[in-house]
């Protein structure tokens, strides 16, 4: 997966959590939770979905690295490079 | 006579029943005697008659919140919003820190746990895939808590676990908290999502207490010779309760006043009911209301359609009311099935409009009355016309021998 594929994947997972989410003005450098209606349980939905789809185990101490779309791409790129 | 600040009145109603999503629709349904029961297909279990609710689920919160929460929460949130609107209480008008939310539950968490285990099967029962939503969905305050989150209510909230007496028990809790001055308004009622749990159906079946019938709308038949068990339904009903002085002050419409209640325990059996304690419970409620049996106009029965349960309640009613001029008697479950934690409050709602339209809704599916269940003035098939209907006694009983009776009286003003 490329970085673009990964950000598309994250957007797709969030759209599944909240079908009313508006991604048009999403800044990839700003925290997702500041821009979208996501609480801590919704954030854990993203983590769980990555586990279910790609068997990725993300330790709790790494959660801050999933704060923005760009940081998601950076963090997940090595794990998803062969997908 | 209690002072006005000790008198508690109903000023709003929100409900979801199999066949109706507000009080107006519900009244029409029960007066028409139109069954809300259908056949459903449950995982592992197969088909069964049951009552499901059809409500506009995203009217008061986003689909996302409904996915995160529970069916009980979804029904509860809808009814709480509806009750406040019905009471004429816009969000900004009442003090959210002085509002309590008391929700009666027969059970909670079975649906969520069954779903989780079912989904875990595809991951070979690896609990790393167990949902982080499991605990907030299954804590026993869940439906009440979802209501506070949705409405921004910051006063107390909790559930009242009281088997199938839970709806009445939550009303009693609301009355008590208002009288104690702990809150200035209560959202009190009951919720049930039990139709989502195969285990509840299977357990009733194993007990020999689950209704079966070729036509689902005829499956729930309290007092009939051919009755063969309970029809499980989902549902919810939430009332706005206030002190009379405040309700008068703001010019609220008053549906009725909760003038008496009784609760007691059989201390006898896990599942079998006991007529003597049920009669004592009704007498407790009458004593608290300061009323004689002949001053009750309608007895809303609990009867679920089980062989022993119906007969026990009829004996209890006869022992309290026989020879007193006999009130009208009816049964709402024959129309909507057994909505468990919501049963008592929905059955009260089915009868509450009698104060205005002076009609008593009928019991349906009673084709061949069981001699053990004979009751004077049992309203069957068609509504009965009253003229001075102003007092309802609402029975709700549950497993482990929990009994409740609530008495609601029309408020005619100036007293």
Short mmCIF file of C-alpha atoms in Angstrom, two decimals:
data_model
loop_
_atom_site.label_atom_id
_atom_site.label_comp_id
_atom_site.label_asym_id
_atom_site.label_seq_id
_atom_site.Cartn_x
_atom_site.Cartn_y
_atom_site.Cartn_z
CA UNK A 1 0.00 0.00 0.00
CA UNK A 2 1.15 3.51 -0.79
CA UNK A 3 0.72 6.44 1.59
CA UNK A 4 -2.26 7.54 -0.51
CA UNK A 5 -3.80 4.06 -0.25
CA UNK A 6 -3.40 4.19 3.53
CA UNK A 7 -5.06 7.58 3.91
CA UNK A 8 -7.89 6.35 1.64
CA UNK A 9 -8.21 3.29 3.87
CA UNK A 10 -8.45 5.41 7.04
CA UNK A 11 -11.06 7.65 5.42
CA UNK A 12 -13.02 4.56 4.35
CA UNK A 13 -12.94 3.14 7.89
CA UNK A 14 -14.09 6.47 9.39
CA UNK A 15 -16.88 6.74 6.78
CA UNK A 16 -18.06 3.32 7.90
CA UNK A 17 -18.09 4.49 11.53
CA UNK A 18 -19.89 7.76 10.70
CA UNK A 19 -21.72 7.91 7.39
CA UNK A 20 -22.33 11.62 7.92
CA UNK A 21 -18.62 12.49 8.27
CA UNK A 22 -17.50 15.33 6.01
CA UNK A 23 -14.03 14.77 4.52
CA UNK A 24 -14.06 17.64 2.02
CA UNK A 25 -12.02 20.03 4.11
CA UNK A 26 -9.99 17.51 6.08
CA UNK A 27 -6.47 18.79 6.77
CA UNK A 28 -4.11 15.77 6.78
CA UNK A 29 -1.75 17.59 9.15
CA UNK A 30 -4.38 18.31 11.82
CA UNK A 31 -5.73 15.84 14.38
CA UNK A 32 -8.67 13.83 13.05
CA UNK A 33 -10.55 14.20 16.33
CA UNK A 34 -10.41 18.01 16.08
CA UNK A 35 -12.00 17.93 12.65
CA UNK A 36 -14.46 15.04 12.81
CA UNK A 37 -17.10 13.80 15.25
CA UNK A 38 -14.89 11.08 16.73
CA UNK A 39 -14.63 10.15 20.39
CA UNK A 40 -12.26 7.73 22.09
CA UNK A 41 -14.50 4.73 21.38
CA UNK A 42 -14.73 5.68 17.69
CA UNK A 43 -10.94 5.91 17.61
CA UNK A 44 -10.76 2.38 19.02
CA UNK A 45 -13.09 1.30 16.21
CA UNK A 46 -10.33 2.33 13.77
CA UNK A 47 -7.75 0.32 15.70
CA UNK A 48 -10.07 -2.72 15.79
CA UNK A 49 -10.84 -2.48 12.09
CA UNK A 50 -7.12 -2.47 11.23
CA UNK A 51 -6.70 -5.54 13.42
CA UNK A 52 -9.60 -7.34 11.75
CA UNK A 53 -8.61 -6.48 8.21
CA UNK A 54 -4.81 -6.77 8.36
CA UNK A 55 -4.08 -8.44 11.71
CA UNK A 56 -2.17 -5.32 12.77
CA UNK A 57 -1.70 -5.09 16.55
CA UNK A 58 -1.24 -1.48 17.59
CA UNK A 59 0.02 -1.07 21.17
CA UNK A 60 -1.70 1.61 23.23
CA UNK A 61 1.47 3.68 23.54
CA UNK A 62 1.45 4.10 19.75
CA UNK A 63 -2.09 5.50 19.56
CA UNK A 64 -0.86 9.13 19.42
CA UNK A 65 0.85 8.25 16.14
CA UNK A 66 -2.60 7.76 14.58
CA UNK A 67 -3.68 11.31 15.41
CA UNK A 68 -3.61 12.78 11.88
CA UNK A 69 -4.10 11.30 8.41
CA UNK A 70 -0.44 11.91 7.58
CA UNK A 71 0.81 10.41 10.84
CA UNK A 72 -1.39 7.35 10.19
CA UNK A 73 0.28 6.93 6.79
CA UNK A 74 3.75 7.29 8.31
CA UNK A 75 3.04 4.85 11.13
CA UNK A 76 1.20 2.22 9.08
CA UNK A 77 3.32 2.37 5.89
CA UNK A 78 5.94 -0.20 7.03
CA UNK A 79 3.22 -2.55 8.31
CA UNK A 80 1.15 -2.38 5.11
CA UNK A 81 3.91 -2.13 2.52
CA UNK A 82 3.34 -5.71 1.31
CA UNK A 83 -0.44 -5.50 1.28
CA UNK B 1 -54.26 15.30 51.46
CA UNK B 2 -50.63 15.75 50.45
CA UNK B 3 -49.25 19.23 49.86
CA UNK B 4 -48.86 20.15 46.18
CA UNK B 5 -45.08 19.77 46.32
CA UNK B 6 -45.55 16.16 47.44
CA UNK B 7 -48.07 15.32 44.73
CA UNK B 8 -46.48 13.88 41.59
CA UNK B 9 -48.06 14.17 38.17
CA UNK B 10 -47.39 12.85 34.66
CA UNK B 11 -46.92 15.69 32.18
CA UNK B 12 -45.35 13.96 29.17
CA UNK B 13 -45.33 10.57 27.47
CA UNK B 14 -42.95 9.14 24.86
CA UNK B 15 -43.35 5.57 23.70
CA UNK B 16 -42.38 2.90 21.23
CA UNK B 17 -44.64 -0.14 21.07
CA UNK B 18 -45.09 -2.92 18.53
CA UNK B 19 -47.48 -1.08 16.23
CA UNK B 20 -47.17 2.51 17.51
CA UNK B 21 -44.53 5.20 18.00
CA UNK B 22 -46.52 7.75 20.00
CA UNK B 23 -49.43 7.84 22.44
CA UNK B 24 -52.00 8.91 19.83
CA UNK B 25 -51.18 5.98 17.53
CA UNK B 26 -51.01 3.64 20.49
CA UNK B 27 -54.44 4.63 21.78
CA UNK B 28 -55.96 4.03 18.35
CA UNK B 29 -54.24 0.64 18.10
CA UNK B 30 -55.48 -0.63 21.47
CA UNK B 31 -59.03 0.70 20.96
CA UNK B 32 -59.07 -1.05 17.56
CA UNK B 33 -57.68 -4.18 19.22
CA UNK B 34 -55.10 -4.41 16.44
CA UNK B 35 -52.30 -6.85 17.27
CA UNK B 36 -48.72 -5.64 16.83
CA UNK B 37 -47.30 -9.16 16.84
CA UNK B 38 -45.44 -10.70 13.90
CA UNK B 39 -43.26 -13.71 13.25
CA UNK B 40 -39.52 -13.19 13.62
CA UNK B 41 -36.56 -15.45 12.87
CA UNK B 42 -33.88 -15.64 15.53
CA UNK B 43 -30.34 -16.93 15.14
CA UNK B 44 -30.06 -20.55 16.45
CA UNK B 45 -33.68 -20.50 17.67
CA UNK B 46 -35.79 -20.22 14.53
CA UNK B 47 -39.17 -18.57 14.22
CA UNK B 48 -41.33 -17.22 17.03
CA UNK B 49 -44.14 -14.71 17.43
CA UNK B 50 -42.76 -11.41 18.76
CA UNK B 51 -43.38 -7.68 18.89
CA UNK B 52 -40.96 -5.29 17.16
CA UNK B 53 -41.03 -1.50 17.15
CA UNK B 54 -40.74 0.69 14.10
CA UNK B 55 -39.50 4.16 15.06
CA UNK B 56 -37.64 6.94 13.22
CA UNK B 57 -34.31 5.92 14.73
CA UNK B 58 -32.30 8.94 13.58
CA UNK B 59 -34.86 11.57 14.57
CA UNK B 60 -32.99 12.53 17.73
CA UNK B 61 -29.46 11.16 17.29
CA UNK B 62 -27.08 10.17 14.51
CA UNK B 63 -26.89 6.69 13.03
CA UNK B 64 -23.31 6.59 14.35
CA UNK B 65 -24.57 6.90 17.93
CA UNK B 66 -27.16 4.18 17.38
CA UNK B 67 -24.41 1.87 16.06
CA UNK B 68 -22.24 2.63 19.08
CA UNK B 69 -25.05 2.16 21.58
CA UNK B 70 -27.65 -0.51 22.18
CA UNK B 71 -31.15 -1.15 20.88
CA UNK B 72 -32.39 -0.38 24.38
CA UNK B 73 -30.51 2.92 24.26
CA UNK B 74 -31.93 3.73 20.83
CA UNK B 75 -35.51 3.11 22.00
CA UNK B 76 -34.89 4.95 25.26
CA UNK B 77 -33.36 8.02 23.60
CA UNK B 78 -36.28 8.26 21.17
CA UNK B 79 -38.87 8.00 23.96
CA UNK B 80 -37.08 10.45 26.28
CA UNK B 81 -36.95 13.13 23.57
CA UNK B 82 -40.58 12.47 22.65
CA UNK B 83 -41.69 12.67 26.29
CA UNK B 84 -39.98 16.04 26.83
CA UNK B 85 -41.46 17.47 23.63
CA UNK B 86 -44.87 16.11 24.63
CA UNK B 87 -44.47 17.86 27.99
CA UNK B 88 -43.72 21.10 26.17
CA UNK B 89 -40.22 21.20 27.60
CA UNK B 90 -37.68 22.57 25.16
CA UNK B 91 -34.06 21.70 25.95
CA UNK B 92 -33.31 25.12 27.40
CA UNK B 93 -36.33 25.29 29.72
CA UNK B 94 -35.57 22.71 32.41
CA UNK B 95 -32.64 22.40 34.80
CA UNK B 96 -30.59 19.47 33.55
CA UNK B 97 -28.71 19.14 36.82
CA UNK B 98 -32.01 18.72 38.68
CA UNK B 99 -33.42 16.06 36.32
CA UNK B 100 -33.19 12.36 37.16
CA UNK B 101 -33.42 9.48 34.67
CA UNK B 102 -34.79 6.21 36.10
CA UNK B 103 -35.21 3.37 33.64
CA UNK B 104 -36.73 0.00 34.46
CA UNK B 105 -35.13 -3.10 32.97
CA UNK B 106 -36.10 -6.75 33.10
CA UNK B 107 -32.65 -7.69 31.81
CA UNK B 108 -29.89 -5.98 29.87
CA UNK B 109 -26.72 -7.20 28.18
CA UNK B 110 -27.95 -10.52 26.83
CA UNK B 111 -28.34 -9.17 23.29
CA UNK B 112 -24.89 -7.56 23.25
CA UNK B 113 -23.13 -10.59 24.75
CA UNK B 114 -24.79 -13.01 22.35
CA UNK B 115 -23.83 -10.78 19.41
CA UNK B 116 -20.22 -10.52 20.55
CA UNK B 117 -19.79 -14.27 20.97
CA UNK B 118 -21.44 -14.85 17.60
CA UNK B 119 -19.04 -12.42 15.87
CA UNK B 120 -16.04 -13.81 17.73
CA UNK B 121 -16.68 -17.22 16.18
CA UNK B 122 -15.30 -15.96 12.82
CA UNK B 123 -12.01 -15.16 14.60
CA UNK B 124 -11.86 -18.62 16.17
CA UNK B 125 -12.86 -17.16 19.55
CA UNK B 126 -9.68 -15.05 19.77
CA UNK B 127 -10.68 -12.47 22.39
CA UNK B 128 -8.32 -9.90 20.84
CA UNK B 129 -11.31 -9.28 18.55
CA UNK B 130 -13.81 -8.83 21.40
CA UNK B 131 -15.36 -5.38 21.09
CA UNK B 132 -14.29 -2.41 23.22
CA UNK B 133 -17.99 -1.47 23.06
CA UNK B 134 -19.00 -4.50 25.12
CA UNK B 135 -18.70 -2.94 28.58
CA UNK B 136 -20.39 0.43 27.94
CA UNK B 137 -23.14 -1.42 26.12
CA UNK B 138 -23.73 -3.93 28.90
CA UNK B 139 -23.35 -1.90 32.09
CA UNK B 140 -26.77 -1.91 33.69
CA UNK B 141 -27.19 1.86 33.54
CA UNK B 142 -26.73 1.71 29.75
CA UNK B 143 -30.13 2.85 28.41
CA UNK B 144 -30.51 5.52 31.10
CA UNK B 145 -26.94 6.67 30.48
CA UNK B 146 -27.45 6.87 26.72
CA UNK B 147 -30.45 9.12 27.42
CA UNK B 148 -28.38 11.51 29.56
CA UNK B 149 -25.62 11.63 26.93
CA UNK B 150 -28.15 12.40 24.19
CA UNK B 151 -30.01 15.08 26.17
CA UNK B 152 -27.10 16.54 28.15
CA UNK B 153 -28.87 15.74 31.43
CA UNK B 154 -26.40 15.96 34.31
CA UNK B 155 -28.62 14.84 37.19
CA UNK B 156 -28.61 11.23 38.44
CA UNK B 157 -29.33 8.31 36.13
CA UNK B 158 -29.62 4.61 36.79
CA UNK B 159 -31.59 1.53 35.99
CA UNK B 160 -34.11 -0.21 38.13
CA UNK B 161 -33.76 -3.98 37.77
CA UNK B 162 -37.10 -5.45 38.74
CA UNK B 163 -37.86 -8.22 36.21
CA UNK B 164 -41.21 -7.55 34.58
CA UNK B 165 -42.30 -5.20 37.37
CA UNK B 166 -39.51 -2.81 36.33
CA UNK B 167 -41.67 -0.27 34.51
CA UNK B 168 -43.85 0.30 37.53
CA UNK B 169 -40.79 0.23 39.80
CA UNK B 170 -39.17 3.05 37.83
CA UNK B 171 -42.30 5.19 38.17
CA UNK B 172 -42.23 4.57 41.91
CA UNK B 173 -38.54 5.52 42.01
CA UNK B 174 -39.30 8.74 40.16
CA UNK B 175 -42.12 9.61 42.56
CA UNK B 176 -39.93 8.94 45.57
CA UNK B 177 -36.98 11.00 44.31
CA UNK B 178 -39.29 13.94 43.52
CA UNK B 179 -40.91 13.71 46.95
CA UNK B 180 -37.50 13.60 48.61
CA UNK B 181 -36.52 16.73 46.72
CA UNK B 182 -33.54 14.98 45.13
CA UNK B 183 -34.63 16.16 41.66
CA UNK B 184 -37.16 18.60 40.20
CA UNK B 185 -38.09 16.48 37.23
CA UNK B 186 -37.89 12.77 36.49
CA UNK B 187 -37.78 10.85 33.24
CA UNK B 188 -39.11 7.52 34.45
CA UNK B 189 -40.09 4.49 32.43
CA UNK B 190 -38.95 1.18 31.08
CA UNK B 191 -37.14 -0.26 28.08
CA UNK B 192 -36.79 -3.72 26.57
CA UNK B 193 -34.64 -5.02 23.73
CA UNK B 194 -35.25 -8.68 24.63
CA UNK B 195 -36.41 -9.68 21.14
CA UNK B 196 -32.74 -9.56 20.07
CA UNK B 197 -31.74 -12.41 22.38
CA UNK B 198 -32.25 -16.02 21.26
CA UNK B 199 -31.43 -17.07 24.82
CA UNK B 200 -34.50 -15.37 26.27
CA UNK B 201 -36.79 -17.16 23.81
CA UNK B 202 -35.00 -20.48 24.33
CA UNK B 203 -35.21 -20.16 28.10
CA UNK B 204 -38.95 -19.43 28.05
CA UNK B 205 -39.40 -22.38 25.69
CA UNK B 206 -37.42 -24.66 27.99
CA UNK B 207 -39.69 -23.51 30.79
CA UNK B 208 -42.75 -24.35 28.70
CA UNK B 209 -43.73 -20.69 28.84
CA UNK B 210 -43.22 -19.45 25.26
CA UNK B 211 -46.33 -18.85 23.15
CA UNK B 212 -46.76 -20.75 19.92
CA UNK B 213 -49.50 -20.19 17.36
CA UNK B 214 -50.03 -20.61 13.63
CA UNK B 215 -51.05 -16.95 13.36
CA UNK B 216 -48.62 -14.70 15.29
CA UNK B 217 -51.26 -12.04 16.01
CA UNK B 218 -53.28 -14.67 17.87
CA UNK B 219 -50.36 -16.00 19.92
CA UNK B 220 -50.80 -13.80 22.98
CA UNK B 221 -54.10 -14.85 24.57
CA UNK B 222 -54.31 -14.10 28.29
CA UNK B 223 -57.22 -15.73 30.16
CA UNK B 224 -58.09 -17.97 27.16
CA UNK B 225 -58.31 -21.75 27.50
CA UNK B 226 -55.86 -22.17 24.61
CA UNK B 227 -53.21 -19.79 25.95
CA UNK B 228 -49.78 -21.42 25.87
CA UNK B 229 -47.25 -18.84 26.96
CA UNK B 230 -45.56 -15.47 26.59
CA UNK B 231 -45.00 -13.45 23.41
CA UNK B 232 -41.74 -11.53 23.84
CA UNK B 233 -41.76 -7.92 22.61
CA UNK B 234 -39.38 -5.01 22.51
CA UNK B 235 -40.59 -1.58 23.50
CA UNK B 236 -40.11 1.50 25.63
CA UNK B 237 -42.16 4.11 27.39
CA UNK B 238 -40.86 7.11 29.31
CA UNK B 239 -42.88 9.60 31.33
CA UNK B 240 -42.06 13.12 32.45
CA UNK B 241 -42.89 13.33 36.14
CA UNK B 242 -43.09 16.62 38.02
CA UNK B 243 -44.41 17.95 41.29
CA UNK B 244 -47.95 19.26 41.00
CA UNK B 245 -47.04 22.80 42.10
CA UNK B 246 -44.45 23.16 39.35
CA UNK B 247 -46.68 21.60 36.72
CA UNK B 248 -49.47 24.03 37.60
CA UNK B 249 -47.05 26.93 37.68
CA UNK B 250 -45.89 26.32 34.12
CA UNK B 251 -49.38 25.48 32.85
CA UNK B 252 -48.45 21.92 31.90
CA UNK B 253 -50.99 19.45 30.57
CA UNK B 254 -51.50 16.87 33.31
CA UNK B 255 -52.19 13.32 32.16
CA UNK B 256 -52.75 12.07 35.69
CA UNK B 257 -51.42 11.94 39.21
CA UNK B 258 -49.60 8.95 40.70
CA UNK B 259 -51.60 8.67 43.89
CA UNK B 260 -50.55 5.27 45.15
CA UNK B 261 -48.17 2.39 44.70
CA UNK B 262 -47.23 -0.88 46.31
CA UNK B 263 -44.34 -3.29 45.95
CA UNK B 264 -43.67 -6.56 47.76
CA UNK B 265 -42.04 -9.95 47.32
CA UNK B 266 -43.45 -13.47 47.25
CA UNK B 267 -40.37 -14.93 49.00
CA UNK B 268 -41.48 -18.25 47.60
CA UNK B 269 -40.40 -19.37 44.11
CA UNK B 270 -37.99 -18.39 41.33
CA UNK B 271 -40.62 -18.19 38.61
CA UNK B 272 -44.10 -19.12 39.84
CA UNK B 273 -46.35 -16.23 40.91
CA UNK B 274 -48.36 -16.17 44.12
CA UNK B 275 -51.89 -14.74 44.28
CA UNK B 276 -51.87 -13.90 47.97
CA UNK B 277 -48.86 -11.57 47.75
CA UNK B 278 -50.20 -10.02 44.55
CA UNK B 279 -53.46 -9.23 46.36
CA UNK B 280 -51.49 -7.78 49.27
CA UNK B 281 -49.53 -5.64 46.81
CA UNK B 282 -52.73 -4.18 45.30
CA UNK B 283 -54.02 -3.53 48.83
CA UNK B 284 -50.75 -1.74 49.70
CA UNK B 285 -51.23 0.54 46.71
CA UNK B 286 -54.87 1.21 47.63
CA UNK B 287 -53.89 2.01 51.22
CA UNK B 288 -51.16 4.39 50.09
CA UNK B 289 -53.64 6.12 47.79
CA UNK B 290 -56.27 6.25 50.53
CA UNK B 291 -58.75 4.59 48.17
CA UNK B 292 -61.22 1.74 48.58
CA UNK B 293 -61.34 -1.01 45.89
CA UNK B 294 -64.70 0.32 44.66
CA UNK B 295 -62.99 3.62 43.80
CA UNK B 296 -60.83 1.96 41.12
CA UNK B 297 -62.32 2.28 37.61
CA UNK B 298 -59.87 0.22 35.53
CA UNK B 299 -57.54 -2.62 36.52
CA UNK B 300 -54.82 -3.01 33.90
CA UNK B 301 -53.73 -6.63 34.35
CA UNK B 302 -50.24 -8.03 34.11
CA UNK B 303 -51.38 -11.42 32.74
CA UNK B 304 -48.88 -12.71 30.16
CA UNK B 305 -50.74 -15.70 28.76
CA UNK B 306 -49.16 -18.43 30.88
CA UNK B 307 -51.37 -21.10 32.44
CA UNK B 308 -50.56 -20.49 36.08
CA UNK B 309 -49.66 -16.82 35.97
CA UNK B 310 -53.00 -15.68 34.58
CA UNK B 311 -54.99 -17.83 37.01
CA UNK B 312 -53.00 -16.55 40.01
CA UNK B 313 -53.58 -12.90 39.07
CA UNK B 314 -57.30 -13.50 38.53
CA UNK B 315 -57.59 -15.05 41.98
CA UNK B 316 -55.72 -12.05 43.43
CA UNK B 317 -57.98 -9.57 41.62
CA UNK B 318 -61.13 -11.43 42.71
CA UNK B 319 -59.99 -11.41 46.31
CA UNK B 320 -59.45 -7.63 46.27
CA UNK B 321 -62.32 -6.48 44.07
CA UNK B 322 -65.14 -9.03 44.22
CA UNK B 323 -68.35 -7.62 45.66
CA UNK B 324 -67.15 -4.04 45.41
CA UNK B 325 -68.97 -3.02 42.25
CA UNK B 326 -66.09 -4.30 40.14
CA UNK B 327 -63.89 -2.06 38.05
CA UNK B 328 -63.40 -2.60 34.32
CA UNK B 329 -60.52 -4.99 33.71
CA UNK B 330 -58.37 -5.33 30.58
CA UNK B 331 -55.07 -6.66 29.29
CA UNK B 332 -52.77 -4.77 26.92
CA UNK B 333 -50.33 -7.67 26.37
CA UNK B 334 -52.96 -9.45 24.29
CA UNK B 335 -52.34 -6.67 21.72
CA UNK B 336 -48.62 -5.88 22.02
CA UNK B 337 -47.14 -8.95 23.71
CA UNK B 338 -44.91 -8.79 26.76
CA UNK B 339 -42.56 -5.81 26.54
CA UNK B 340 -40.75 -6.97 29.70
CA UNK B 341 -39.14 -3.96 31.41
CA UNK B 342 -41.38 -1.63 29.41
CA UNK B 343 -44.55 -3.68 29.95
CA UNK B 344 -45.93 -1.91 33.00
CA UNK B 345 -45.37 1.59 31.67
CA UNK B 346 -46.67 0.79 28.18
CA UNK B 347 -49.77 -0.84 29.66
CA UNK B 348 -50.39 2.25 31.78
CA UNK B 349 -49.98 4.40 28.65
CA UNK B 350 -52.48 2.20 26.81
CA UNK B 351 -55.06 3.06 29.48
CA UNK B 352 -54.16 6.63 30.44
CA UNK B 353 -56.23 8.28 27.65
CA UNK B 354 -59.36 6.70 29.21
CA UNK B 355 -59.57 9.77 31.45
CA UNK B 356 -60.27 11.84 28.35
CA UNK B 357 -62.14 9.53 25.96
CA UNK B 358 -63.99 7.56 28.65
CA UNK B 359 -63.30 4.27 26.84
CA UNK B 360 -61.68 1.10 28.15
CA UNK B 361 -59.57 -0.69 25.55
CA UNK B 362 -60.38 -4.35 24.98
CA UNK B 363 -58.50 -7.56 25.64
CA UNK B 364 -58.14 -9.49 22.37
CA UNK B 365 -57.72 -13.18 21.51
CA UNK B 366 -60.02 -14.19 24.34
CA UNK B 367 -62.29 -16.59 22.46
CA UNK B 368 -62.80 -19.30 25.04
CA UNK B 369 -62.43 -17.98 28.60
CA UNK B 370 -60.71 -20.23 31.10
CA UNK B 371 -63.10 -20.82 34.05
CA UNK B 372 -60.13 -20.21 36.36
CA UNK B 373 -59.74 -16.73 34.87
CA UNK B 374 -63.29 -15.46 35.09
CA UNK B 375 -63.42 -11.80 36.05
CA UNK B 376 -66.44 -9.55 36.25
CA UNK B 377 -66.30 -6.61 33.83
CA UNK B 378 -63.37 -7.99 31.82
CA UNK B 379 -63.45 -5.96 28.61
CA UNK B 380 -63.18 -8.31 25.62
CA UNK B 381 -63.15 -7.76 21.88
CA UNK B 382 -64.63 -4.25 21.79
CA UNK B 383 -63.94 -1.14 23.89
CA UNK B 384 -66.25 -0.54 26.83
CA UNK B 385 -67.87 2.85 27.37
CA UNK B 386 -67.36 4.46 30.74
CA UNK B 387 -68.68 7.72 32.11
CA UNK B 388 -66.64 8.60 35.18
CA UNK B 389 -63.34 6.84 34.48
CA UNK B 390 -60.76 8.56 36.63
CA UNK B 391 -58.63 5.93 38.42
CA UNK B 392 -56.42 3.14 37.03
CA UNK B 393 -54.66 0.42 39.00
CA UNK B 394 -51.77 -0.96 36.94
CA UNK B 395 -50.37 -4.39 37.87
CA UNK B 396 -46.89 -5.67 36.98
CA UNK B 397 -45.31 -8.80 38.40
CA UNK B 398 -41.99 -10.51 37.72
CA UNK B 399 -39.67 -13.43 38.29
CA UNK B 400 -38.25 -14.13 41.73
CA UNK B 401 -41.61 -13.06 43.10
CA UNK B 402 -41.54 -9.28 42.61
CA UNK B 403 -44.95 -7.58 42.63
CA UNK B 404 -45.95 -4.00 41.88
CA UNK B 405 -49.13 -1.99 41.54
CA UNK B 406 -49.35 1.70 40.64
CA UNK B 407 -52.52 3.79 40.93
CA UNK B 408 -52.95 6.81 38.66
CA UNK B 409 -55.83 9.21 38.99
CA UNK B 410 -57.11 11.89 36.63
CA UNK B 411 -56.26 15.41 37.80
CA UNK B 412 -59.40 17.47 37.49
CA UNK B 413 -57.93 20.66 38.88
CA UNK B 414 -58.70 22.86 41.87
CA UNK B 415 -58.06 20.08 44.42
#
